[in-house]
mmCIF file of C-alpha atoms and ligand atoms in Angstrom:
data_model
loop_
_atom_site.group_PDB
_atom_site.id
_atom_site.type_symbol
_atom_site.label_atom_id
_atom_site.label_comp_id
_atom_site.label_asym_id
_atom_site.label_seq_id
_atom_site.Cartn_x
_atom_site.Cartn_y
_atom_site.Cartn_z
ATOM 1 C CA MET I 104 -176.219 -119.373 -57.832
ATOM 2 C CA ASN I 105 -179.499 -120.876 -57.965
ATOM 3 C CA LYS I 106 -178.305 -124.451 -57.303
ATOM 4 C CA PRO I 107 -181.062 -127.251 -57.046
ATOM 5 C CA GLU I 108 -181.927 -128.642 -53.951
ATOM 6 C CA ILE I 109 -179.026 -131.404 -52.878
ATOM 7 C CA ARG I 110 -181.425 -134.196 -51.730
ATOM 8 C CA GLU I 111 -180.050 -137.670 -51.484
ATOM 9 C CA LYS I 112 -181.879 -139.719 -49.573
ATOM 10 C CA ILE I 113 -180.937 -140.125 -45.775
ATOM 11 C CA ASP I 114 -181.849 -144.153 -44.502
ATOM 12 C CA LEU I 115 -180.434 -143.194 -40.911
ATOM 13 C CA ASP I 116 -180.859 -147.305 -40.095
ATOM 14 C CA LYS I 117 -179.045 -148.813 -42.770
ATOM 15 C CA ILE I 118 -176.403 -146.020 -41.956
ATOM 16 C CA MET I 119 -176.276 -146.496 -38.204
ATOM 17 C CA ALA I 120 -177.181 -150.709 -39.293
ATOM 18 C CA SER I 121 -173.006 -151.921 -39.272
ATOM 19 C CA ALA I 122 -171.957 -148.909 -37.229
ATOM 20 C CA GLY I 123 -169.813 -149.463 -33.988
ATOM 21 C CA CYS I 124 -169.738 -145.555 -33.343
ATOM 22 C CA CYS I 125 -170.863 -142.426 -34.579
ATOM 23 C CA ALA I 126 -169.851 -139.206 -34.300
ATOM 24 C CA VAL I 127 -172.067 -136.177 -34.663
ATOM 25 C CA SER I 128 -170.450 -132.278 -35.300
ATOM 26 C CA GLY I 129 -171.595 -128.600 -37.006
ATOM 27 C CA HIS I 130 -169.894 -125.302 -38.047
ATOM 28 C CA MET I 131 -167.171 -122.778 -35.915
ATOM 29 C CA ARG I 132 -168.133 -120.695 -33.603
ATOM 30 C CA PRO I 133 -171.414 -123.116 -33.386
ATOM 31 C CA ASP I 134 -174.961 -121.080 -33.422
ATOM 32 C CA GLY I 135 -178.278 -122.051 -32.497
ATOM 33 C CA ASP I 136 -179.356 -124.156 -35.160
ATOM 34 C CA CYS I 137 -175.638 -125.948 -35.966
ATOM 35 C CA ILE I 138 -176.368 -126.905 -31.545
ATOM 36 C CA GLY I 139 -179.750 -127.772 -31.288
ATOM 37 C CA SER I 140 -179.727 -130.013 -34.874
ATOM 38 C CA CYS I 141 -176.172 -131.792 -33.284
ATOM 39 C CA LEU I 142 -178.119 -132.466 -30.066
ATOM 40 C CA GLY I 143 -181.582 -133.338 -31.612
ATOM 41 C CA LEU I 144 -179.332 -136.015 -33.412
ATOM 42 C CA ALA I 145 -177.842 -136.986 -31.194
ATOM 43 C CA LEU I 146 -180.363 -137.682 -28.395
ATOM 44 C CA PHE I 147 -182.481 -139.253 -31.345
ATOM 45 C CA LEU I 148 -179.460 -141.656 -32.172
ATOM 46 C CA ARG I 149 -178.365 -142.983 -28.640
ATOM 47 C CA LYS I 150 -182.127 -143.780 -27.926
ATOM 48 C CA LYS I 151 -182.955 -145.444 -31.456
ATOM 49 C CA TYR I 152 -178.839 -147.273 -31.411
ATOM 50 C CA PRO I 153 -178.415 -147.707 -28.098
ATOM 51 C CA ARG I 154 -175.413 -149.801 -28.975
ATOM 52 C CA VAL I 155 -173.820 -147.684 -31.522
ATOM 53 C CA LYS I 156 -171.768 -144.671 -29.255
ATOM 54 C CA THR I 157 -172.915 -141.881 -30.500
ATOM 55 C CA ASP I 158 -170.400 -138.246 -29.573
ATOM 56 C CA VAL I 159 -171.238 -134.368 -30.207
ATOM 57 C CA TYR I 160 -168.636 -132.450 -31.440
ATOM 58 C CA LEU I 161 -168.322 -128.795 -31.144
ATOM 59 C CA GLU I 162 -166.606 -125.608 -30.313
ATOM 60 C CA SER I 163 -168.328 -124.737 -27.953
ATOM 61 C CA ILE I 164 -171.802 -123.807 -26.444
ATOM 62 C CA ARG I 165 -173.417 -120.640 -25.905
ATOM 63 C CA ASN I 166 -173.388 -119.811 -22.253
ATOM 64 C CA GLU I 167 -178.033 -118.747 -23.422
ATOM 65 C CA LEU I 168 -178.158 -122.291 -24.174
ATOM 66 C CA LYS I 169 -176.926 -124.392 -21.613
ATOM 67 C CA PHE I 170 -179.931 -124.978 -20.588
ATOM 68 C CA LEU I 171 -180.625 -127.639 -23.246
ATOM 69 C CA PRO I 172 -180.451 -131.598 -22.226
ATOM 70 C CA GLY I 173 -177.136 -133.357 -24.006
ATOM 71 C CA THR I 174 -175.307 -130.196 -23.446
ATOM 72 C CA GLU I 175 -172.736 -131.553 -20.780
ATOM 73 C CA SER I 176 -171.735 -134.066 -23.025
ATOM 74 C CA VAL I 177 -170.595 -132.066 -25.808
ATOM 75 C CA ILE I 178 -166.744 -132.544 -26.644
ATOM 76 C CA THR I 179 -165.263 -129.270 -27.247
ATOM 77 C CA THR I 180 -162.232 -130.263 -28.452
ATOM 78 C CA PRO I 181 -161.396 -133.302 -30.991
ATOM 79 C CA ALA I 182 -159.489 -137.000 -30.562
ATOM 80 C CA PRO I 183 -157.691 -138.652 -32.912
ATOM 81 C CA GLY I 184 -159.311 -141.324 -35.094
ATOM 82 C CA GLY I 185 -162.216 -141.290 -36.951
ATOM 83 C CA TYR I 186 -165.662 -142.530 -36.303
ATOM 84 C CA ASP I 187 -167.920 -145.203 -38.355
ATOM 85 C CA VAL I 188 -170.364 -142.111 -39.160
ATOM 86 C CA PHE I 189 -169.974 -138.724 -39.478
ATOM 87 C CA PHE I 190 -172.547 -137.265 -38.815
ATOM 88 C CA CYS I 191 -171.974 -132.800 -40.697
ATOM 89 C CA LEU I 192 -174.903 -130.195 -39.484
ATOM 90 C CA ASP I 193 -174.950 -127.703 -40.863
ATOM 91 C CA CYS I 194 -172.797 -126.531 -42.956
ATOM 92 C CA ALA I 195 -171.087 -129.265 -45.181
ATOM 93 C CA ASP I 196 -167.672 -129.582 -45.724
ATOM 94 C CA ALA I 197 -164.750 -128.839 -44.117
ATOM 95 C CA GLU I 198 -163.301 -126.219 -43.772
ATOM 96 C CA ARG I 199 -167.066 -125.095 -42.146
ATOM 97 C CA LEU I 200 -166.031 -127.649 -39.631
ATOM 98 C CA GLY I 201 -163.465 -125.466 -38.352
ATOM 99 C CA GLN I 202 -161.010 -127.554 -35.645
ATOM 100 C CA ASN I 203 -163.938 -130.416 -36.354
ATOM 101 C CA ALA I 204 -162.937 -131.374 -40.000
ATOM 102 C CA VAL I 205 -160.442 -134.297 -38.455
ATOM 103 C CA LEU I 206 -163.349 -136.421 -37.664
ATOM 104 C CA MET I 207 -164.768 -135.562 -40.850
ATOM 105 C CA LYS I 208 -161.600 -136.250 -42.885
ATOM 106 C CA GLU I 209 -161.259 -139.924 -40.285
ATOM 107 C CA SER I 210 -164.315 -140.931 -40.547
ATOM 108 C CA GLU I 211 -165.735 -143.909 -42.353
ATOM 109 C CA LEU I 212 -169.036 -142.944 -43.785
ATOM 110 C CA THR I 213 -169.799 -139.034 -44.185
ATOM 111 C CA VAL I 214 -173.184 -137.787 -44.009
ATOM 112 C CA CYS I 215 -174.038 -133.555 -43.934
ATOM 113 C CA ILE I 216 -177.380 -132.377 -43.045
ATOM 114 C CA ASP I 217 -177.666 -128.327 -44.502
ATOM 115 C CA HIS I 218 -179.894 -125.582 -45.529
ATOM 116 C CA HIS I 219 -177.373 -122.723 -46.978
ATOM 117 C CA ARG I 220 -177.441 -123.014 -50.538
ATOM 118 C CA THR I 221 -173.924 -121.531 -51.107
ATOM 119 C CA SER I 222 -172.828 -125.405 -49.705
ATOM 120 C CA VAL I 223 -171.404 -127.638 -52.002
ATOM 121 C CA PRO I 224 -171.079 -131.177 -50.096
ATOM 122 C CA GLY I 225 -167.911 -132.581 -49.232
ATOM 123 C CA THR I 226 -169.216 -135.467 -48.115
ATOM 124 C CA ASP I 227 -170.525 -139.375 -48.917
ATOM 125 C CA ILE I 228 -174.236 -138.599 -48.686
ATOM 126 C CA ALA I 229 -175.610 -135.070 -48.657
ATOM 127 C CA TYR I 230 -178.949 -133.209 -47.814
ATOM 128 C CA ILE I 231 -178.827 -129.650 -48.542
ATOM 129 C CA ASP I 232 -182.483 -127.896 -48.771
ATOM 130 C CA PRO I 233 -182.232 -123.876 -49.136
ATOM 131 C CA LEU I 234 -185.273 -123.710 -48.834
ATOM 132 C CA SER I 235 -185.572 -125.125 -45.460
ATOM 133 C CA ALA I 236 -185.207 -122.882 -42.651
ATOM 134 C CA SER I 237 -182.681 -125.026 -40.283
ATOM 135 C CA ALA I 238 -180.560 -127.617 -40.930
ATOM 136 C CA SER I 239 -182.971 -128.475 -36.975
ATOM 137 C CA GLU I 240 -186.347 -128.155 -39.366
ATOM 138 C CA ILE I 241 -184.519 -130.520 -41.515
ATOM 139 C CA VAL I 242 -183.565 -133.195 -39.099
ATOM 140 C CA ALA I 243 -187.737 -132.915 -37.001
ATOM 141 C CA LEU I 244 -188.355 -133.906 -41.232
ATOM 142 C CA LEU I 245 -186.137 -136.827 -41.352
ATOM 143 C CA LEU I 246 -186.800 -137.897 -37.360
ATOM 144 C CA GLY I 247 -190.019 -137.855 -38.017
ATOM 145 C CA GLU I 248 -193.203 -137.095 -35.178
ATOM 146 C CA GLU I 249 -193.129 -140.904 -34.211
ATOM 147 C CA GLN I 250 -189.716 -140.792 -32.830
ATOM 148 C CA ILE I 251 -188.849 -137.311 -30.925
ATOM 149 C CA ASP I 252 -189.333 -137.093 -27.658
ATOM 150 C CA ARG I 253 -190.335 -133.613 -25.354
ATOM 151 C CA ASP I 254 -185.862 -133.192 -25.524
ATOM 152 C CA ILE I 255 -185.686 -134.078 -29.333
ATOM 153 C CA ALA I 256 -187.876 -131.194 -29.289
ATOM 154 C CA SER I 257 -186.326 -128.663 -27.075
ATOM 155 C CA ALA I 258 -183.392 -129.237 -29.099
ATOM 156 C CA LEU I 259 -184.945 -128.895 -32.753
ATOM 157 C CA TYR I 260 -187.107 -126.696 -31.556
ATOM 158 C CA THR I 261 -184.611 -124.215 -30.347
ATOM 159 C CA GLY I 262 -182.760 -124.173 -33.788
ATOM 160 C CA ILE I 263 -185.706 -123.356 -35.977
ATOM 161 C CA VAL I 264 -187.017 -120.511 -33.758
ATOM 162 C CA THR I 265 -183.007 -119.367 -33.833
ATOM 163 C CA ASP I 266 -182.401 -119.125 -36.671
ATOM 164 C CA THR I 267 -185.829 -117.431 -38.229
ATOM 165 C CA GLY I 268 -185.265 -115.457 -35.462
ATOM 166 C CA VAL I 269 -188.317 -116.616 -33.542
ATOM 167 C CA PHE I 270 -189.982 -117.054 -37.150
ATOM 168 C CA ARG I 271 -189.894 -113.063 -38.499
ATOM 169 C CA TYR I 272 -187.214 -113.447 -41.007
ATOM 170 C CA SER I 273 -188.439 -114.903 -44.558
ATOM 171 C CA SER I 274 -187.005 -118.109 -44.581
ATOM 172 C CA THR I 275 -189.728 -119.324 -42.815
ATOM 173 C CA THR I 276 -192.666 -121.204 -44.821
ATOM 174 C CA PRO I 277 -196.014 -122.969 -43.546
ATOM 175 C CA SER I 278 -193.903 -126.036 -43.664
ATOM 176 C CA THR I 279 -191.986 -124.860 -40.805
ATOM 177 C CA MET I 280 -194.736 -123.302 -38.617
ATOM 178 C CA ARG I 281 -196.540 -127.243 -39.561
ATOM 179 C CA ILE I 282 -193.020 -128.827 -38.004
ATOM 180 C CA ALA I 283 -192.761 -125.787 -35.043
ATOM 181 C CA ALA I 284 -196.311 -126.427 -34.086
ATOM 182 C CA MET I 285 -195.486 -130.745 -33.731
ATOM 183 C CA LEU I 286 -192.746 -129.810 -31.336
ATOM 184 C CA MET I 287 -194.461 -127.718 -29.203
ATOM 185 C CA GLU I 288 -196.728 -130.982 -29.085
ATOM 186 C CA LYS I 289 -194.014 -132.948 -27.876
ATOM 187 C CA GLY I 290 -194.559 -130.559 -24.288
ATOM 188 C CA ILE I 291 -191.437 -128.288 -24.462
ATOM 189 C CA ASP I 292 -191.330 -125.208 -22.822
ATOM 190 C CA HIS I 293 -191.654 -123.020 -26.168
ATOM 191 C CA SER I 294 -191.682 -119.237 -24.425
ATOM 192 C CA VAL I 295 -188.895 -120.480 -21.897
ATOM 193 C CA ILE I 296 -187.116 -120.474 -25.242
ATOM 194 C CA CYS I 297 -188.049 -118.409 -27.337
ATOM 195 C CA GLU I 298 -186.448 -116.344 -24.184
ATOM 196 C CA GLU I 299 -183.514 -117.920 -23.466
ATOM 197 C CA ALA I 300 -182.155 -118.728 -26.623
ATOM 198 C CA PHE I 301 -183.158 -115.877 -28.163
ATOM 199 C CA PHE I 302 -183.757 -113.252 -26.547
ATOM 200 C CA MET I 303 -182.880 -112.774 -23.745
ATOM 201 C CA LYS I 304 -179.182 -110.689 -23.391
ATOM 202 C CA THR I 305 -176.375 -109.936 -20.838
ATOM 203 C CA TYR I 306 -176.238 -106.592 -19.907
ATOM 204 C CA ALA I 307 -172.731 -106.295 -21.480
ATOM 205 C CA GLN I 308 -174.367 -108.053 -25.266
ATOM 206 C CA GLN I 309 -176.893 -104.951 -24.565
ATOM 207 C CA GLN I 310 -173.690 -102.206 -23.938
ATOM 208 C CA ILE I 311 -172.126 -103.446 -27.238
ATOM 209 C CA MET I 312 -174.866 -103.651 -29.341
ATOM 210 C CA GLY I 313 -176.148 -100.028 -28.091
ATOM 211 C CA LYS I 314 -173.134 -99.040 -29.098
ATOM 212 C CA ALA I 315 -172.797 -100.716 -32.303
ATOM 213 C CA LEU I 316 -175.869 -98.712 -33.403
ATOM 214 C CA LEU I 317 -175.149 -95.312 -32.265
ATOM 215 C CA ASP I 318 -171.882 -95.960 -34.017
ATOM 216 C CA SER I 319 -173.712 -96.780 -37.544
ATOM 217 C CA VAL I 320 -173.224 -95.194 -40.795
ATOM 218 C CA ARG I 321 -175.876 -94.411 -43.835
ATOM 219 C CA PHE I 322 -173.951 -95.089 -46.819
ATOM 220 C CA LEU I 323 -174.901 -95.767 -50.621
ATOM 221 C CA ASP I 324 -177.720 -92.865 -50.872
ATOM 222 C CA ASP I 325 -179.384 -93.963 -47.237
ATOM 223 C CA ARG I 326 -179.749 -97.745 -48.520
ATOM 224 C CA ALA I 327 -177.583 -99.616 -47.354
ATOM 225 C CA VAL I 328 -175.994 -98.999 -43.340
ATOM 226 C CA TYR I 329 -172.804 -100.494 -41.323
ATOM 227 C CA THR I 330 -170.947 -100.600 -38.758
ATOM 228 C CA ILE I 331 -167.614 -100.937 -37.555
ATOM 229 C CA VAL I 332 -167.402 -103.138 -33.756
ATOM 230 C CA THR I 333 -162.917 -103.084 -32.860
ATOM 231 C CA ARG I 334 -161.341 -105.486 -31.112
ATOM 232 C CA GLU I 335 -160.363 -102.473 -29.247
ATOM 233 C CA GLN I 336 -164.313 -101.887 -28.027
ATOM 234 C CA MET I 337 -164.443 -105.868 -27.179
ATOM 235 C CA GLU I 338 -161.673 -105.151 -24.770
ATOM 236 C CA LYS I 339 -163.227 -101.976 -23.613
ATOM 237 C CA TYR I 340 -166.857 -103.950 -22.788
ATOM 238 C CA GLN I 341 -165.534 -106.678 -22.769
ATOM 239 C CA VAL I 342 -167.302 -108.828 -24.526
ATOM 240 C CA THR I 343 -166.695 -112.181 -27.286
ATOM 241 C CA ASN I 344 -167.721 -112.819 -31.266
ATOM 242 C CA ALA I 345 -170.752 -115.071 -29.317
ATOM 243 C CA ASP I 346 -171.890 -112.012 -27.482
ATOM 244 C CA LEU I 347 -172.272 -109.576 -31.397
ATOM 245 C CA ASP I 348 -174.896 -112.438 -32.321
ATOM 246 C CA GLY I 349 -177.950 -110.339 -33.520
ATOM 247 C CA ILE I 350 -176.190 -106.213 -33.938
ATOM 248 C CA SER I 351 -176.619 -106.886 -37.981
ATOM 249 C CA SER I 352 -180.207 -107.897 -37.377
ATOM 250 C CA GLN I 353 -181.397 -105.197 -35.361
ATOM 251 C CA LEU I 354 -179.011 -102.922 -37.873
ATOM 252 C CA ARG I 355 -180.691 -104.225 -40.713
ATOM 253 C CA MET I 356 -184.282 -103.210 -39.511
ATOM 254 C CA THR I 357 -183.761 -99.360 -40.125
ATOM 255 C CA ASP I 358 -186.638 -97.475 -41.978
ATOM 256 C CA GLY I 359 -184.762 -97.486 -45.355
ATOM 257 C CA ILE I 360 -181.891 -99.548 -45.434
ATOM 258 C CA HIS I 361 -182.309 -102.287 -48.003
ATOM 259 C CA VAL I 362 -178.602 -103.622 -46.670
ATOM 260 C CA ALA I 363 -176.488 -104.084 -43.696
ATOM 261 C CA ALA I 364 -173.167 -104.699 -43.409
ATOM 262 C CA PHE I 365 -171.718 -105.335 -39.610
ATOM 263 C CA LEU I 366 -167.380 -105.361 -39.284
ATOM 264 C CA ASN I 367 -166.220 -107.020 -36.685
ATOM 265 C CA GLU I 368 -162.061 -106.302 -36.987
ATOM 266 C CA LEU I 369 -160.402 -110.064 -36.683
ATOM 267 C CA GLY I 370 -157.043 -108.302 -36.480
ATOM 268 C CA PRO I 371 -154.926 -106.227 -38.954
ATOM 269 C CA GLU I 372 -156.797 -104.444 -41.812
ATOM 270 C CA GLU I 373 -159.179 -108.031 -41.479
ATOM 271 C CA PHE I 374 -162.777 -108.050 -40.945
ATOM 272 C CA LYS I 375 -165.217 -110.501 -40.545
ATOM 273 C CA VAL I 376 -168.577 -109.160 -42.221
ATOM 274 C CA SER I 377 -171.760 -110.131 -41.216
ATOM 275 C CA LEU I 378 -174.974 -108.925 -43.834
ATOM 276 C CA ARG I 379 -179.321 -108.572 -43.994
ATOM 277 C CA SER I 380 -181.130 -107.636 -46.425
ATOM 278 C CA ASP I 381 -184.428 -107.020 -47.329
ATOM 279 C CA GLU I 382 -185.761 -108.739 -50.783
ATOM 280 C CA LYS I 383 -184.206 -105.968 -52.710
ATOM 281 C CA VAL I 384 -180.344 -107.819 -52.331
ATOM 282 C CA ASP I 385 -179.299 -111.723 -52.381
ATOM 283 C CA VAL I 386 -176.643 -110.866 -49.741
ATOM 284 C CA SER I 387 -174.926 -114.543 -50.259
ATOM 285 C CA ARG I 388 -173.648 -113.639 -53.191
ATOM 286 C CA ILE I 389 -171.626 -110.123 -52.272
ATOM 287 C CA ALA I 390 -171.167 -113.141 -49.372
ATOM 288 C CA ALA I 391 -169.615 -115.545 -52.386
ATOM 289 C CA ALA I 392 -168.079 -112.391 -53.918
ATOM 290 C CA PHE I 393 -165.186 -112.287 -50.686
ATOM 291 C CA GLY I 394 -165.141 -116.287 -50.443
ATOM 292 C CA GLY I 395 -168.337 -116.716 -48.153
ATOM 293 C CA GLY I 396 -171.109 -117.938 -47.935
ATOM 294 C CA GLY I 397 -174.934 -118.389 -46.373
ATOM 295 C CA HIS I 398 -178.119 -117.360 -47.218
ATOM 296 C CA LEU I 399 -180.654 -115.241 -49.025
ATOM 297 C CA ARG I 400 -180.776 -112.589 -46.726
ATOM 298 C CA ALA I 401 -178.267 -113.326 -44.382
ATOM 299 C CA ALA I 402 -174.533 -114.013 -45.326
ATOM 300 C CA GLY I 403 -170.722 -113.665 -44.050
ATOM 301 C CA CYS I 404 -167.347 -113.052 -45.188
ATOM 302 C CA THR I 405 -164.151 -112.338 -44.410
ATOM 303 C CA VAL I 406 -162.595 -108.659 -46.142
ATOM 304 C CA LYS I 407 -159.314 -108.025 -45.792
ATOM 305 C CA GLY I 408 -157.811 -103.513 -45.965
ATOM 306 C CA THR I 409 -158.481 -100.786 -43.207
ATOM 307 C CA ALA I 410 -162.368 -100.580 -42.055
ATOM 308 C CA ASP I 411 -162.492 -97.729 -45.216
ATOM 309 C CA GLU I 412 -161.395 -100.600 -47.570
ATOM 310 C CA ALA I 413 -163.624 -102.572 -46.572
ATOM 311 C CA VAL I 414 -166.414 -100.170 -46.626
ATOM 312 C CA GLU I 415 -165.830 -98.980 -49.991
ATOM 313 C CA LYS I 416 -165.293 -102.870 -51.213
ATOM 314 C CA LEU I 417 -168.953 -104.272 -49.661
ATOM 315 C CA GLY I 418 -170.379 -100.743 -51.472
ATOM 316 C CA GLY I 419 -169.745 -101.941 -54.445
ATOM 317 C CA GLN I 420 -171.169 -105.176 -54.713
ATOM 318 C CA ILE I 421 -173.943 -103.492 -53.108
ATOM 319 C CA LEU I 422 -173.995 -102.269 -55.921
ATOM 320 C CA LEU I 423 -173.899 -104.927 -57.712
ATOM 321 C CA GLN I 424 -177.219 -105.697 -56.860
ATOM 322 C CA LEU I 425 -178.937 -102.839 -55.871
ATOM 323 C CA ALA I 426 -177.632 -100.096 -59.166
ATOM 324 C CA PRO I 427 -180.682 -99.789 -60.613
ATOM 325 C CA GLU I 428 -182.992 -98.563 -57.976
ATOM 326 C CA THR I 429 -183.662 -94.948 -57.332
ATOM 327 C CA LYS I 430 -183.284 -93.495 -54.616
ATOM 328 C CA GLN I 431 -186.815 -94.742 -51.608
ATOM 329 C CA THR I 432 -188.117 -92.501 -48.723
ATOM 330 C CA ARG I 433 -190.450 -92.676 -46.909
HETATM 331 MN MN1 MN P 146 -178.799 -122.577 -39.901
#
């Protein structure tokens, strides 16, 4: 799975030169990085190339990110007909775009900017850097300090803090910090962004997190942990899929645990699985075994079967990487 990074020179002047309209979009169930990178790029394109009509398509904007500049103009339902240029951010293929895949298929020139190590580009031009902690970080580098104003900086900083867990995941590099510092120098309200975009939770989100942690089960000699949230529980606590973010990361922060698996029931015998790990396990490989993907320490996939079967299957894949180790007790 250690594919070399794919970097094609992205010359925005050249790409935009003959364009009359362009669209920017990102993956299904857009997270902070997806939304931040899309808004950051779109705000820049509208400023730098005012004669080009630039639209942003995202499935939805999370409530906690509605403070970001540009969210009011986001289109949530794709219109028929393509664009001269289509930018695909924080993912690389039509499948991950969900409903917005139609835009990619119908547009003239397609460009992807992504950082997922499992991504296989389905665009004409691709810039995929798995060593980058977020797509927003790549967009910041692409635009350059000169071109970034306060609004663009707010959007990109949001993407960086959400994808790095506020600079604490191992994906964070010195370069991440330098880019974040440059964005801070644009006068953004960095502590408000961290609070709003990452830490603040609704009461219902806190409750479902508590429930998921309380129900968690350690397995594989206490080296892994899983928890399940069912449709019934989601109904009871009145939460949506977006409210479940952060559960897998919180679960991973359990002493002695190398892998955390959060199973969210999608339907009968089908679970969306969110995986987190420490340096011992590459969860992108585990996710890939089930047709999913992601990063070394954070990945996702869908697993079919009853809850017991799903846990069993996941355990088998986790053991392939954990087996040589003996149980560590602290
Ligand atoms: Mn991302």
